[in-house]
mmCIF file of C-alpha atoms and ligand atoms in Angstrom:
data_model
loop_
_atom_site.group_PDB
_atom_site.id
_atom_site.type_symbol
_atom_site.label_atom_id
_atom_site.label_comp_id
_atom_site.label_asym_id
_atom_site.label_seq_id
_atom_site.Cartn_x
_atom_site.Cartn_y
_atom_site.Cartn_z
ATOM 1 C CA MET A 1 -0.699 33.306 -8.644
ATOM 2 C CA ARG A 2 0.759 30.508 -6.895
ATOM 3 C CA ASN A 3 3.618 29.116 -9.057
ATOM 4 C CA PRO A 4 4.480 31.996 -11.326
ATOM 5 C CA GLU A 5 6.747 29.399 -13.335
ATOM 6 C CA ALA A 6 3.516 28.212 -15.103
ATOM 7 C CA THR A 7 2.980 30.905 -17.684
ATOM 8 C CA GLN A 8 6.542 29.303 -19.397
ATOM 9 C CA VAL A 9 4.340 26.422 -20.094
ATOM 10 C CA SER A 10 4.229 27.034 -24.687
ATOM 11 C CA LEU A 11 1.161 24.545 -25.261
ATOM 12 C CA SER A 12 -1.051 26.213 -27.071
ATOM 13 C CA ARG A 13 -4.612 25.383 -28.641
ATOM 14 C CA ARG A 14 -3.196 25.232 -31.348
ATOM 15 C CA GLN A 15 -0.085 23.147 -31.099
ATOM 16 C CA LEU A 16 -2.289 20.928 -29.863
ATOM 17 C CA VAL A 17 -5.320 20.903 -31.964
ATOM 18 C CA LEU A 18 -2.101 21.190 -35.496
ATOM 19 C CA GLY A 19 -1.430 17.595 -33.191
ATOM 20 C CA ALA A 20 -4.631 16.150 -33.402
ATOM 21 C CA SER A 21 -5.550 17.569 -36.802
ATOM 22 C CA SER A 22 -2.245 15.459 -38.235
ATOM 23 C CA LEU A 23 -3.536 11.994 -37.275
ATOM 24 C CA ALA A 24 -6.407 12.004 -39.679
ATOM 25 C CA ALA A 25 -3.159 12.496 -42.256
ATOM 26 C CA LEU A 26 -1.481 9.116 -39.962
ATOM 27 C CA PRO A 27 -2.260 5.542 -41.420
ATOM 28 C CA LEU A 28 -3.233 3.032 -38.568
ATOM 29 C CA VAL A 29 0.175 1.624 -37.610
ATOM 30 C CA GLY A 30 -0.683 -1.874 -36.954
ATOM 31 C CA GLY A 31 0.540 -3.675 -33.616
ATOM 32 C CA TYR A 32 -1.731 -0.361 -32.265
ATOM 33 C CA ALA A 33 -5.464 -1.569 -33.939
ATOM 34 C CA ARG A 34 -4.581 -5.264 -32.405
ATOM 35 C CA ALA A 35 -3.869 -5.713 -28.754
ATOM 36 C CA ALA A 36 0.392 -4.497 -28.456
ATOM 37 C CA PRO A 37 2.094 -7.308 -26.700
ATOM 38 C CA ALA A 38 2.991 -6.682 -23.325
ATOM 39 C CA HIS A 39 7.176 -6.942 -22.092
ATOM 40 C CA THR A 40 7.930 -8.448 -19.204
ATOM 41 C CA PHE A 41 10.758 -8.635 -17.157
ATOM 42 C CA LYS A 42 11.987 -9.270 -13.341
ATOM 43 C CA GLN A 43 13.006 -6.458 -10.480
ATOM 44 C CA GLY A 44 14.499 -7.972 -7.963
ATOM 45 C CA ALA A 45 11.730 -9.733 -5.799
ATOM 46 C CA PHE A 46 9.335 -7.238 -8.205
ATOM 47 C CA ASP A 47 7.732 -8.662 -12.346
ATOM 48 C CA ILE A 48 7.367 -5.784 -13.961
ATOM 49 C CA THR A 49 4.653 -5.657 -17.790
ATOM 50 C CA VAL A 50 4.815 -2.998 -19.678
ATOM 51 C CA ILE A 51 1.507 -2.367 -20.971
ATOM 52 C CA SER A 52 0.784 0.048 -23.877
ATOM 53 C CA ASP A 53 -1.355 2.723 -23.568
ATOM 54 C CA GLY A 54 -0.570 3.561 -27.042
ATOM 55 C CA PHE A 55 0.834 6.608 -29.078
ATOM 56 C CA LEU A 56 0.494 9.536 -29.074
ATOM 57 C CA THR A 57 0.546 12.221 -31.794
ATOM 58 C CA LEU A 58 2.269 15.322 -30.414
ATOM 59 C CA PRO A 59 4.554 18.230 -32.817
ATOM 60 C CA ILE A 60 8.452 18.794 -32.738
ATOM 61 C CA SER A 61 8.068 22.730 -31.787
ATOM 62 C CA ILE A 62 6.782 20.977 -27.685
ATOM 63 C CA VAL A 63 8.849 17.809 -27.810
ATOM 64 C CA ALA A 64 12.280 19.436 -28.560
ATOM 65 C CA PRO A 65 11.714 23.840 -29.011
ATOM 66 C CA GLU A 66 14.477 24.425 -28.702
ATOM 67 C CA ALA A 67 16.012 22.109 -31.613
ATOM 68 C CA SER A 68 17.323 24.412 -34.903
ATOM 69 C CA PRO A 69 15.308 23.274 -38.423
ATOM 70 C CA GLN A 70 18.533 21.095 -38.685
ATOM 71 C CA GLU A 71 18.714 19.706 -35.657
ATOM 72 C CA GLN A 72 14.903 18.905 -35.357
ATOM 73 C CA ALA A 73 14.261 17.024 -38.274
ATOM 74 C CA ASP A 74 17.287 14.870 -37.107
ATOM 75 C CA ILE A 75 15.655 13.682 -34.608
ATOM 76 C CA LEU A 76 12.510 13.115 -36.528
ATOM 77 C CA ARG A 77 14.869 11.572 -37.924
ATOM 78 C CA ARG A 78 16.002 9.504 -36.266
ATOM 79 C CA LEU A 79 12.064 9.117 -34.452
ATOM 80 C CA GLY A 80 10.383 7.690 -37.510
ATOM 81 C CA GLY A 81 7.629 10.253 -37.808
ATOM 82 C CA SER A 82 6.518 12.821 -40.001
ATOM 83 C CA ALA A 83 7.579 16.497 -40.925
ATOM 84 C CA ASP A 84 6.723 18.121 -38.491
ATOM 85 C CA THR A 85 4.955 15.703 -35.204
ATOM 86 C CA VAL A 86 6.981 12.436 -33.621
ATOM 87 C CA GLN A 87 4.795 9.512 -32.187
ATOM 88 C CA PRO A 88 5.843 8.951 -28.378
ATOM 89 C CA ARG A 89 4.637 5.391 -26.904
ATOM 90 C CA ALA A 90 2.684 5.441 -23.961
ATOM 91 C CA ASN A 91 4.795 2.953 -22.015
ATOM 92 C CA ILE A 92 1.913 1.324 -18.541
ATOM 93 C CA PRO A 93 4.318 -0.563 -16.410
ATOM 94 C CA LEU A 94 2.462 -3.010 -13.731
ATOM 95 C CA ILE A 95 4.354 -4.266 -10.835
ATOM 96 C CA ARG A 96 3.242 -7.641 -9.237
ATOM 97 C CA SER A 97 4.660 -7.413 -6.036
ATOM 98 C CA GLY A 98 3.200 -10.425 -3.040
ATOM 99 C CA GLN A 99 -0.965 -10.332 -2.912
ATOM 100 C CA ASP A 100 -0.104 -6.452 -5.309
ATOM 101 C CA LEU A 101 -1.003 -5.783 -8.651
ATOM 102 C CA ILE A 102 -0.075 -2.545 -8.789
ATOM 103 C CA LEU A 103 0.042 -0.406 -12.149
ATOM 104 C CA VAL A 104 1.544 2.741 -12.204
ATOM 105 C CA ASP A 105 -0.634 5.223 -14.160
ATOM 106 C CA ASN A 106 -3.831 5.032 -15.828
ATOM 107 C CA GLY A 107 -3.252 6.217 -18.831
ATOM 108 C CA SER A 108 -5.489 8.398 -21.103
ATOM 109 C CA GLY A 109 -8.685 6.854 -21.092
ATOM 110 C CA ASP A 110 -11.178 7.976 -23.447
ATOM 111 C CA LYS A 111 -9.568 11.612 -22.416
ATOM 112 C CA PHE A 112 -6.817 12.853 -25.524
ATOM 113 C CA GLN A 113 -6.000 11.779 -28.147
ATOM 114 C CA PRO A 114 -7.745 9.032 -30.114
ATOM 115 C CA THR A 115 -4.900 6.742 -30.270
ATOM 116 C CA ALA A 116 -4.318 6.032 -26.647
ATOM 117 C CA GLY A 117 -6.683 4.347 -24.131
ATOM 118 C CA ARG A 118 -5.737 1.419 -25.803
ATOM 119 C CA LEU A 119 -4.777 0.012 -22.054
ATOM 120 C CA SER A 120 -7.791 -2.317 -21.069
ATOM 121 C CA ALA A 121 -8.164 -3.898 -24.159
ATOM 122 C CA ASN A 122 -4.213 -4.693 -23.875
ATOM 123 C CA LEU A 123 -4.525 -5.677 -19.595
ATOM 124 C CA ALA A 124 -7.313 -8.509 -21.814
ATOM 125 C CA ALA A 125 -6.139 -9.205 -23.641
ATOM 126 C CA ALA A 126 -2.782 -10.009 -21.410
ATOM 127 C CA GLY A 127 -4.945 -11.443 -19.979
ATOM 128 C CA ILE A 128 -5.643 -8.915 -15.898
ATOM 129 C CA ASP A 129 -8.769 -8.363 -14.833
ATOM 130 C CA PRO A 130 -8.679 -4.924 -13.880
ATOM 131 C CA ALA A 131 -10.120 -5.495 -10.586
ATOM 132 C CA SER A 132 -7.705 -7.881 -10.137
ATOM 133 C CA VAL A 133 -4.784 -4.059 -9.558
ATOM 134 C CA THR A 134 -4.789 -3.286 -5.787
ATOM 135 C CA LYS A 135 -2.701 -0.091 -6.091
ATOM 136 C CA VAL A 136 -2.800 2.547 -8.994
ATOM 137 C CA VAL A 137 0.382 5.012 -8.875
ATOM 138 C CA CYS A 138 -0.396 8.276 -10.492
ATOM 139 C CA THR A 139 3.333 9.878 -11.034
ATOM 140 C CA HIS A 140 1.617 12.812 -12.514
ATOM 141 C CA ALA A 141 -2.625 14.201 -13.460
ATOM 142 C CA HIS A 142 -2.336 15.304 -17.275
ATOM 143 C CA PRO A 143 -4.764 13.634 -19.296
ATOM 144 C CA ASP A 144 -2.188 10.322 -20.692
ATOM 145 C CA HIS A 145 -1.349 9.910 -16.752
ATOM 146 C CA ILE A 146 -4.719 9.996 -14.786
ATOM 147 C CA GLY A 147 -7.284 10.307 -17.805
ATOM 148 C CA GLY A 148 -8.214 6.761 -17.473
ATOM 149 C CA THR A 149 -9.831 6.211 -13.989
ATOM 150 C CA LEU A 150 -13.221 6.602 -14.664
ATOM 151 C CA ALA A 151 -14.475 4.573 -18.020
ATOM 152 C CA PRO A 152 -16.967 5.548 -19.598
ATOM 153 C CA GLY A 153 -20.701 4.897 -18.099
ATOM 154 C CA VAL A 154 -18.964 2.082 -15.914
ATOM 155 C CA GLY A 155 -16.911 4.247 -13.027
ATOM 156 C CA LEU A 156 -14.137 3.206 -12.215
ATOM 157 C CA MET A 157 -12.229 0.966 -14.123
ATOM 158 C CA PHE A 158 -9.696 0.075 -11.780
ATOM 159 C CA PRO A 159 -12.835 -0.910 -8.371
ATOM 160 C CA ASN A 160 -10.967 -1.965 -5.808
ATOM 161 C CA ALA A 161 -7.369 -0.527 -6.226
ATOM 162 C CA THR A 162 -6.529 2.153 -3.883
ATOM 163 C CA TYR A 163 -4.340 4.885 -5.336
ATOM 164 C CA PHE A 164 -0.822 7.544 -4.246
ATOM 165 C CA VAL A 165 -0.753 10.733 -5.886
ATOM 166 C CA SER A 166 2.298 12.928 -4.985
ATOM 167 C CA ALA A 167 0.694 15.549 -2.300
ATOM 168 C CA ALA A 168 1.953 18.286 -3.908
ATOM 169 C CA GLU A 169 0.355 17.209 -7.584
ATOM 170 C CA TRP A 170 -2.608 17.361 -5.269
ATOM 171 C CA GLN A 171 -2.344 20.157 -4.490
ATOM 172 C CA PHE A 172 -1.621 22.689 -6.663
ATOM 173 C CA TRP A 173 -4.322 20.439 -9.484
ATOM 174 C CA MET A 174 -7.595 20.854 -7.146
ATOM 175 C CA ASP A 175 -6.996 24.041 -6.214
ATOM 176 C CA PRO A 176 -10.131 25.273 -6.044
ATOM 177 C CA ASN A 177 -9.212 28.804 -6.904
ATOM 178 C CA TYR A 178 -7.693 27.252 -10.880
ATOM 179 C CA ARG A 179 -9.253 29.502 -13.011
ATOM 180 C CA THR A 180 -7.021 33.024 -11.579
ATOM 181 C CA THR A 181 -4.170 31.085 -10.062
ATOM 182 C CA MET A 182 -3.332 29.412 -13.403
ATOM 183 C CA PRO A 183 -2.943 30.983 -16.981
ATOM 184 C CA ASP A 184 -6.053 29.774 -18.702
ATOM 185 C CA VAL A 185 -4.174 27.405 -21.417
ATOM 186 C CA LEU A 186 -4.625 24.486 -18.120
ATOM 187 C CA HIS A 187 -7.704 25.131 -17.161
ATOM 188 C CA GLU A 188 -8.967 22.222 -19.553
ATOM 189 C CA PHE A 189 -5.346 20.223 -18.188
ATOM 190 C CA ALA A 190 -7.094 21.238 -14.491
ATOM 191 C CA ARG A 191 -11.068 20.517 -14.857
ATOM 192 C CA GLY A 192 -9.427 16.724 -16.458
ATOM 193 C CA ALA A 193 -7.166 15.909 -12.819
ATOM 194 C CA GLN A 194 -10.110 17.599 -11.107
ATOM 195 C CA ARG A 195 -12.728 15.400 -12.552
ATOM 196 C CA ASP A 196 -10.376 12.008 -12.334
ATOM 197 C CA LEU A 197 -8.228 13.046 -8.835
ATOM 198 C CA SER A 198 -12.302 13.447 -6.650
ATOM 199 C CA ALA A 199 -13.495 10.364 -8.379
ATOM 200 C CA VAL A 200 -10.194 8.610 -5.927
ATOM 201 C CA LYS A 201 -10.202 11.493 -3.120
ATOM 202 C CA ASP A 202 -11.994 8.425 -1.030
ATOM 203 C CA ARG A 203 -9.654 6.190 -1.644
ATOM 204 C CA VAL A 204 -6.122 7.709 -2.615
ATOM 205 C CA THR A 205 -3.435 7.942 -0.467
ATOM 206 C CA LEU A 206 -1.483 11.944 -0.727
ATOM 207 C CA VAL A 207 2.822 10.723 -1.119
ATOM 208 C CA LYS A 208 5.230 12.655 -0.914
ATOM 209 C CA PRO A 209 9.600 12.034 -1.718
ATOM 210 C CA GLY A 210 10.795 9.077 0.205
ATOM 211 C CA ASP A 211 7.146 6.987 1.435
ATOM 212 C CA ASP A 212 7.538 4.066 0.031
ATOM 213 C CA ILE A 213 4.197 2.477 -1.711
ATOM 214 C CA VAL A 214 4.673 -1.319 -1.027
ATOM 215 C CA THR A 215 8.298 -2.060 0.810
ATOM 216 C CA GLY A 216 11.011 -1.719 -0.971
ATOM 217 C CA LEU A 217 8.813 0.539 -3.831
ATOM 218 C CA ARG A 218 9.692 4.441 -3.919
ATOM 219 C CA VAL A 219 8.794 7.052 -4.828
ATOM 220 C CA LEU A 220 11.278 9.844 -6.145
ATOM 221 C CA ASP A 221 11.238 13.874 -6.977
ATOM 222 C CA THR A 222 11.240 14.389 -10.264
ATOM 223 C CA ALA A 223 8.971 17.895 -9.307
ATOM 224 C CA GLY A 224 9.256 19.573 -12.979
ATOM 225 C CA HIS A 225 6.671 18.523 -15.334
ATOM 226 C CA THR A 226 4.922 19.454 -12.832
ATOM 227 C CA PRO A 227 4.667 20.755 -9.296
ATOM 228 C CA GLY A 228 4.575 17.493 -7.401
ATOM 229 C CA HIS A 229 5.431 14.906 -10.324
ATOM 230 C CA ILE A 230 7.498 12.457 -8.837
ATOM 231 C CA SER A 231 8.920 9.315 -10.415
ATOM 232 C CA LEU A 232 9.118 5.073 -8.792
ATOM 233 C CA GLU A 233 12.255 3.694 -7.034
ATOM 234 C CA LEU A 234 12.260 0.013 -7.480
ATOM 235 C CA ALA A 235 14.837 -1.577 -5.117
ATOM 236 C CA GLY A 236 16.576 -5.219 -6.728
ATOM 237 C CA GLY A 237 19.629 -5.367 -8.679
ATOM 238 C CA ASP A 238 21.397 -2.287 -9.534
ATOM 239 C CA GLY A 239 17.710 -1.045 -8.992
ATOM 240 C CA LEU A 240 14.668 0.197 -11.955
ATOM 241 C CA ILE A 241 13.536 3.644 -11.688
ATOM 242 C CA ILE A 242 9.904 4.108 -13.409
ATOM 243 C CA THR A 243 10.570 7.816 -14.511
ATOM 244 C CA GLY A 244 7.024 9.265 -15.492
ATOM 245 C CA ASP A 245 8.113 12.435 -18.312
ATOM 246 C CA ALA A 246 10.582 13.123 -16.093
ATOM 247 C CA ALA A 247 12.410 12.519 -18.935
ATOM 248 C CA ILE A 248 9.863 12.745 -22.155
ATOM 249 C CA ASN A 249 11.621 11.651 -24.789
ATOM 250 C CA PRO A 250 15.379 9.403 -25.484
ATOM 251 C CA ILE A 251 16.460 11.424 -28.251
ATOM 252 C CA VAL A 252 16.168 14.266 -27.006
ATOM 253 C CA SER A 253 16.399 14.185 -22.893
ATOM 254 C CA PHE A 254 19.067 12.542 -22.370
ATOM 255 C CA GLU A 255 20.610 13.424 -26.320
ATOM 256 C CA HIS A 256 19.692 17.017 -24.600
ATOM 257 C CA PRO A 257 18.292 17.383 -20.853
ATOM 258 C CA GLY A 258 18.886 20.930 -20.485
ATOM 259 C CA TRP A 259 16.614 21.780 -23.392
ATOM 260 C CA LYS A 260 13.465 23.061 -22.496
ATOM 261 C CA PHE A 261 10.638 20.798 -22.977
ATOM 262 C CA GLY A 262 7.019 22.692 -24.138
ATOM 263 C CA PHE A 263 5.197 20.242 -22.035
ATOM 264 C CA ASP A 264 7.580 21.064 -18.192
ATOM 265 C CA MET A 265 5.586 23.890 -16.256
ATOM 266 C CA GLN A 266 8.931 24.425 -14.299
ATOM 267 C CA HIS A 267 11.156 24.252 -16.938
ATOM 268 C CA ASP A 268 14.141 24.999 -14.113
ATOM 269 C CA VAL A 269 13.209 22.599 -11.764
ATOM 270 C CA ALA A 270 13.233 19.198 -14.694
ATOM 271 C CA ILE A 271 15.768 20.600 -16.491
ATOM 272 C CA ALA A 272 17.705 20.105 -12.633
ATOM 273 C CA ASN A 273 15.996 17.345 -12.464
ATOM 274 C CA ARG A 274 16.529 15.303 -15.289
ATOM 275 C CA LYS A 275 20.020 15.903 -15.291
ATOM 276 C CA ALA A 276 20.246 14.718 -11.795
ATOM 277 C CA LEU A 277 18.368 11.029 -12.683
ATOM 278 C CA LEU A 278 20.328 11.008 -15.377
ATOM 279 C CA GLU A 279 23.487 11.730 -13.895
ATOM 280 C CA ARG A 280 23.283 8.587 -11.254
ATOM 281 C CA ALA A 281 21.609 6.779 -13.817
ATOM 282 C CA ALA A 282 24.488 6.343 -16.193
ATOM 283 C CA THR A 283 26.883 6.122 -13.047
ATOM 284 C CA ASP A 284 24.707 3.913 -10.903
ATOM 285 C CA LYS A 285 23.940 2.145 -13.517
ATOM 286 C CA ILE A 286 19.917 1.506 -13.363
ATOM 287 C CA LYS A 287 17.714 0.651 -15.810
ATOM 288 C CA LEU A 288 14.842 3.140 -16.500
ATOM 289 C CA LEU A 289 11.644 2.268 -17.502
ATOM 290 C CA GLY A 290 9.673 5.300 -19.619
ATOM 291 C CA PHE A 291 5.966 5.799 -20.617
ATOM 292 C CA HIS A 292 6.558 8.148 -23.210
ATOM 293 C CA TRP A 293 10.124 6.288 -24.775
ATOM 294 C CA THR A 294 8.894 3.837 -27.694
ATOM 295 C CA ASP A 295 7.865 0.893 -26.510
ATOM 296 C CA PRO A 296 8.670 -1.088 -24.684
ATOM 297 C CA GLY A 297 10.381 1.833 -22.758
ATOM 298 C CA VAL A 298 12.868 -0.438 -20.589
ATOM 299 C CA GLY A 299 17.177 1.483 -20.987
ATOM 300 C CA TYR A 300 20.066 2.612 -20.216
ATOM 301 C CA ALA A 301 21.443 6.067 -19.712
ATOM 302 C CA GLU A 302 24.929 5.713 -21.215
ATOM 303 C CA ARG A 303 27.183 9.088 -20.422
ATOM 304 C CA LYS A 304 28.000 10.321 -23.767
ATOM 305 C CA ASP A 305 31.124 13.802 -24.122
ATOM 306 C CA ILE A 306 28.763 15.500 -21.610
ATOM 307 C CA VAL A 307 25.358 13.661 -21.854
ATOM 308 C CA TYR A 308 24.221 11.272 -22.285
ATOM 309 C CA ARG A 309 22.461 8.198 -24.318
ATOM 310 C CA PHE A 310 19.394 5.071 -25.171
ATOM 311 C CA VAL A 311 20.869 2.497 -24.911
ATOM 312 C CA PRO A 312 17.742 -0.264 -24.777
ATOM 313 C CA ALA A 313 17.504 -3.015 -22.328
ATOM 314 C CA ALA A 314 18.845 -6.195 -23.961
HETATM 315 ZN ZN1 ZN B 401 2.810 12.054 -20.411
#
């Protein structure tokens, strides 16, 4: 097996089914039945708009598998989840840079949970034509991040965009022998990743940490959640890091950065990169934008004892 640590993935079909079935018990959350308002701010020369793709439902056993029952109950209470699930948001940054309109990930589309996939509706509500998006950067190839590549019956959701995917991520998911090199639990993700990555293969640029997407927008290595997971660092002021899934949750990842997250594929690598990211962000007061944090997902890591706490941006 190319990646022995992949066997540590604690995702199971049963847990996913449980997560999905609990959706039926959820009331329709007000703002998500309609278009969610976009959140905008400036970062140096960049104009950032955070567009919601909706939200997911995950069992607490995935989000904080190492927490005690009491700690899990406390986290659920603070996150406002149900008895055993949390509803991570899906915050998609849209970056305007000169003539470029750059999307970071394209959401779930119709490929994952039914409460996500709201990107196109929320882009429309913000007056943004999908055809005007010039670049899509993929933090990693999980279905809630690239499931919006293809629109049903339409083809590419962003027909004029070039794509940027980390070379390591491409190599991992596009393995033609995935049925034998990956554990069974990853096969469905691999099929989805191959469908979406193949759809952009003639318009993709494979990137590595240190590369620039455009001037001032740099690829940062935050592997571990997936083998080729990347974050993006934006120049200007004290800086901004778009973290993708390197720090999945504003409570768990900040206050317990050493805990495993159920969907991380290489736990040791993920934990080391998460700690390094938060340490640097806290020391240098770098603004952070997290994909699954309470929307709009923008804030800071503040050092608290030997760990951190998430402080939303004013
Ligand atoms: Zn995700």
